[in-house]
GROMACS .gro file of C-alpha atoms in nm:
model
  203
    1MET     CA    1  -0.388  -1.082   0.672
    2SER     CA    2  -0.281  -0.831   0.452
    3LYS     CA    3  -0.424  -0.475   0.478
    4VAL     CA    4  -0.522  -0.237   0.226
    5ASP     CA    5  -0.587   0.152   0.299
    6LEU     CA    6  -0.692   0.282  -0.041
    7LYS     CA    7  -0.761   0.652   0.159
    8ARG     CA    8  -0.377   0.670   0.259
    9GLU     CA    9  -0.274   0.559  -0.100
   10LEU     CA   10  -0.465   0.816  -0.273
   11LYS     CA   11  -0.417   1.098  -0.016
   12HIS     CA   12  -0.357   1.328  -0.324
   13LEU     CA   13  -0.713   1.257  -0.397
   14TYR     CA   14  -0.876   1.215  -0.058
   15GLN     CA   15  -0.677   1.459   0.143
   16ALA     CA   16  -0.695   1.803  -0.014
   17SER     CA   17  -0.594   2.105   0.107
   18ALA     CA   18  -0.841   2.396   0.219
   19LYS     CA   19  -0.553   2.657   0.132
   20GLU     CA   20  -0.592   2.644  -0.227
   21VAL     CA   21  -0.735   2.465  -0.535
   22VAL     CA   22  -0.514   2.238  -0.739
   23GLN     CA   23  -0.551   2.041  -1.041
   24VAL     CA   24  -0.552   1.653  -0.993
   25ASP     CA   25  -0.556   1.351  -1.248
   26VAL     CA   26  -0.845   1.098  -1.158
   27PRO     CA   27  -0.810   0.749  -1.307
   28THR     CA   28  -1.061   0.486  -1.350
   29PHE     CA   29  -1.200   0.333  -1.034
   30GLN     CA   30  -1.493   0.151  -0.991
   31PHE     CA   31  -1.775   0.244  -0.754
   32LEU     CA   32  -2.087   0.088  -0.594
   33MET     CA   33  -2.349   0.344  -0.772
   34ILE     CA   34  -2.714   0.439  -0.710
   35ASP     CA   35  -2.930   0.719  -0.879
   36GLY     CA   36  -3.195   0.946  -0.758
   37ALA     CA   37  -3.346   1.306  -0.733
   38GLY     CA   38  -3.478   1.534  -0.482
   39ASP     CA   39  -3.364   1.745  -0.205
   40PRO     CA   40  -3.120   1.529   0.002
   41ASN     CA   41  -3.209   1.664   0.344
   42THR     CA   42  -3.556   1.558   0.316
   43SER     CA   43  -3.586   1.273   0.066
   44PRO     CA   44  -3.626   0.925   0.203
   45GLU     CA   45  -3.492   0.817  -0.098
   46TYR     CA   46  -3.182   0.966  -0.052
   47ALA     CA   47  -3.151   0.862   0.318
   48GLU     CA   48  -3.230   0.497   0.188
   49ALA     CA   49  -3.001   0.541  -0.113
   50VAL     CA   50  -2.700   0.602   0.144
   51GLU     CA   51  -2.803   0.343   0.364
   52ALA     CA   52  -2.800   0.090   0.111
   53LEU     CA   53  -2.444   0.157  -0.005
   54PHE     CA   54  -2.288   0.175   0.312
   55SER     CA   55  -2.469  -0.144   0.415
   56VAL     CA   56  -2.345  -0.360   0.131
   57SER     CA   57  -1.971  -0.180   0.125
   58TYR     CA   58  -1.934  -0.302   0.468
   59THR     CA   59  -2.104  -0.641   0.379
   60ALA     CA   60  -1.839  -0.664   0.109
   61LYS     CA   61  -1.536  -0.592   0.345
   62PHE     CA   62  -1.613  -0.831   0.598
   63MET     CA   63  -1.666  -1.114   0.317
   64VAL     CA   64  -1.332  -1.062   0.185
   65LYS     CA   65  -1.194  -1.030   0.510
   66LYS     CA   66  -1.314  -1.336   0.604
   67GLY     CA   67  -1.288  -1.502   0.275
   68ALA     CA   68  -1.000  -1.686   0.080
   69GLN     CA   69  -0.859  -1.371   0.007
   70GLY     CA   70  -0.819  -1.239   0.342
   71ILE     CA   71  -0.773  -0.893   0.277
   72ASP     CA   72  -0.883  -0.630   0.521
   73TYR     CA   73  -0.944  -0.264   0.381
   74ALA     CA   74  -1.107   0.045   0.507
   75VAL     CA   75  -1.432   0.132   0.343
   76MET     CA   76  -1.413   0.469   0.138
   77PRO     CA   77  -1.594   0.755   0.192
   78LEU     CA   78  -1.937   0.861   0.058
   79GLU     CA   79  -1.920   1.052  -0.279
   80GLY     CA   80  -2.175   1.216  -0.475
   81LEU     CA   81  -2.224   1.356  -0.825
   82TRP     CA   82  -2.476   1.636  -0.858
   83TRP     CA   83  -2.658   1.779  -1.138
   84SER     CA   84  -2.958   1.916  -1.280
   85ASP     CA   85  -3.139   1.998  -1.642
   86ASP     CA   86  -3.140   2.336  -1.542
   87MET     CA   87  -2.838   2.411  -1.359
   88SER     CA   88  -2.957   2.772  -1.208
   89VAL     CA   89  -3.122   2.572  -0.951
   90PHE     CA   90  -2.814   2.495  -0.786
   91THR     CA   91  -2.762   2.935  -0.758
   92SER     CA   92  -3.127   2.922  -0.624
   93ASN     CA   93  -3.077   2.646  -0.427
   94ASP     CA   94  -3.414   2.473  -0.553
   95ARG     CA   95  -3.288   2.143  -0.405
   96SER     CA   96  -3.625   1.972  -0.522
   97ARG     CA   97  -3.509   1.981  -0.866
   98TRP     CA   98  -3.134   1.820  -0.795
   99LYS     CA   99  -3.032   1.500  -0.956
  100TRP     CA  100  -2.756   1.280  -0.810
  101THR     CA  101  -2.553   0.972  -0.819
  102MET     CA  102  -2.443   0.863  -0.473
  103MET     CA  103  -2.133   0.631  -0.472
  104ILE     CA  104  -1.855   0.427  -0.270
  105MET     CA  105  -1.514   0.357  -0.424
  106GLN     CA  106  -1.453  -0.043  -0.419
  107PRO     CA  107  -1.113  -0.203  -0.407
  108HIS     CA  108  -1.002  -0.370  -0.732
  109PHE     CA  109  -1.007  -0.691  -0.566
  110VAL     CA  110  -1.370  -0.677  -0.492
  111GLY     CA  111  -1.558  -0.770  -0.793
  112GLU     CA  112  -1.922  -0.831  -0.904
  113GLN     CA  113  -1.924  -1.159  -0.738
  114VAL     CA  114  -1.869  -1.018  -0.406
  115ILE     CA  115  -2.103  -0.756  -0.457
  116GLN     CA  116  -2.358  -0.957  -0.559
  117ALA     CA  117  -2.293  -1.191  -0.257
  118ALA     CA  118  -2.333  -0.890  -0.027
  119MET     CA  119  -2.654  -0.772  -0.169
  120VAL     CA  120  -2.792  -1.106  -0.123
  121GLU     CA  121  -2.685  -1.062   0.256
  122VAL     CA  122  -2.823  -0.715   0.312
  123ARG     CA  123  -3.134  -0.809   0.158
  124ARG     CA  124  -3.185  -1.087   0.375
  125LYS     CA  125  -3.088  -0.870   0.697
  126LYS     CA  126  -3.280  -0.580   0.583
  127LYS     CA  127  -3.610  -0.668   0.441
  128ALA     CA  128  -3.708  -0.307   0.459
  129LEU     CA  129  -3.442  -0.152   0.233
  130PRO     CA  130  -3.555  -0.164  -0.155
  131ALA     CA  131  -3.264   0.063  -0.253
  132VAL     CA  132  -3.007  -0.204  -0.257
  133ASP     CA  133  -3.192  -0.333  -0.558
  134ALA     CA  134  -3.094  -0.018  -0.752
  135LEU     CA  135  -2.708  -0.032  -0.661
  136ARG     CA  136  -2.499  -0.111  -0.941
  137LEU     CA  137  -2.123  -0.154  -0.980
  138GLU     CA  138  -1.936   0.052  -1.235
  139SER     CA  139  -1.649   0.171  -1.362
  140PHE     CA  140  -1.585   0.583  -1.350
  141THR     CA  141  -1.309   0.789  -1.496
  142GLU     CA  142  -1.286   1.201  -1.437
  143GLY     CA  143  -0.939   1.242  -1.578
  144SER     CA  144  -0.836   1.605  -1.504
  145CYS     CA  145  -1.011   1.784  -1.257
  146ALA     CA  146  -1.000   2.094  -0.985
  147GLN     CA  147  -1.030   2.015  -0.631
  148ILE     CA  148  -1.037   2.178  -0.286
  149LEU     CA  149  -1.137   2.084   0.036
  150HIS     CA  150  -1.426   2.271   0.216
  151ILE     CA  151  -1.511   2.313   0.578
  152GLY     CA  152  -1.841   2.372   0.717
  153PRO     CA  153  -2.189   2.326   0.608
  154PHE     CA  154  -2.303   2.191   0.272
  155THR     CA  155  -2.518   2.513   0.236
  156GLU     CA  156  -2.196   2.772   0.285
  157GLU     CA  157  -2.005   2.567  -0.031
  158GLY     CA  158  -2.084   2.867  -0.273
  159PRO     CA  159  -1.782   3.067  -0.246
  160THR     CA  160  -1.573   2.739  -0.216
  161ILE     CA  161  -1.716   2.610  -0.575
  162GLN     CA  162  -1.666   2.953  -0.735
  163ARG     CA  163  -1.327   2.948  -0.657
  164VAL     CA  164  -1.280   2.584  -0.804
  165HIS     CA  165  -1.472   2.733  -1.121
  166ASP     CA  166  -1.268   3.064  -1.134
  167PHE     CA  167  -0.946   2.801  -1.136
  168ILE     CA  168  -1.085   2.595  -1.433
  169GLY     CA  169  -1.218   2.902  -1.611
  170ALA     CA  170  -0.866   3.039  -1.607
  171ARG     CA  171  -0.718   2.774  -1.756
  172SER     CA  172  -0.992   2.575  -1.969
  173ALA     CA  173  -1.359   2.474  -1.926
  174LEU     CA  174  -1.583   2.315  -1.676
  175ALA     CA  175  -1.674   1.938  -1.775
  176GLY     CA  176  -1.888   1.645  -1.643
  177LYS     CA  177  -2.096   1.677  -1.288
  178HIS     CA  178  -2.008   1.859  -0.984
  179HIS     CA  179  -1.842   1.594  -0.745
  180GLU     CA  180  -1.828   1.574  -0.386
  181VAL     CA  181  -1.641   1.364  -0.147
  182TYR     CA  182  -1.783   1.361   0.227
  183LEU     CA  183  -1.473   1.316   0.459
  184SER     CA  184  -1.709   1.382   0.793
  185ASP     CA  185  -1.981   1.157   0.945
  186ILE     CA  186  -2.224   1.440   0.939
  187ARG     CA  187  -2.430   1.219   1.239
  188ARG     CA  188  -2.169   1.305   1.471
  189ALA     CA  189  -1.948   1.617   1.340
  190ASP     CA  190  -1.980   1.975   1.436
  191PRO     CA  191  -2.140   2.094   1.083
  192ALA     CA  192  -1.850   2.371   1.140
  193ARG     CA  193  -1.617   2.137   1.111
  194TRP     CA  194  -1.752   1.919   0.839
  195LYS     CA  195  -1.500   1.834   0.556
  196THR     CA  196  -1.616   1.783   0.211
  197ILE     CA  197  -1.364   1.782  -0.105
  198ILE     CA  198  -1.527   1.989  -0.414
  199ARG     CA  199  -1.414   1.843  -0.716
  200GLN     CA  200  -1.489   1.955  -1.084
  201PRO     CA  201  -1.374   1.774  -1.404
  202MET     CA  202  -1.213   1.982  -1.650
  203GLU     CA  203  -1.146   2.018  -2.029
   0.00000   0.00000   0.00000
């Protein structure tokens, strides 16, 4: 059985430094995605979306591992794209008006057929998880981005985000959506030690 560790292979994208903002080129990857809106801290829709993403991603992993391909791989971390029609809601912290796409990268050998089979299996096991029906497998390209590692609670990301924006402002201009990669299990880790990659596309 072969083993694949995308997080290690793509360490320049998933093992960022907290010391300085760096520019990276992010190629096209495929993600399992789901869209929503509202405060992620209080929205049942958000919690169900994240549960659906992980449930299907882990089910697909075990299907590939036990199937003809015989490949074992690590499920990638949760990621999120964040935006709003009025971007001032981010500085005012009006989370009720936030929009988001939550997503988990899937290896290239995990195709639509595997994902659909995994969704069927999760629906069978978790009948009270309607968010599964809203999932989609989609290619996503960001290209040139600036990124840095933020250590600490999400509520203290502001200065880190500003560093990224200042880095981009000195070189070009912001493009695309605010992107976060969640490296910590927030259910278990101390919020002071949460690790989140802050990534922003740039022109």
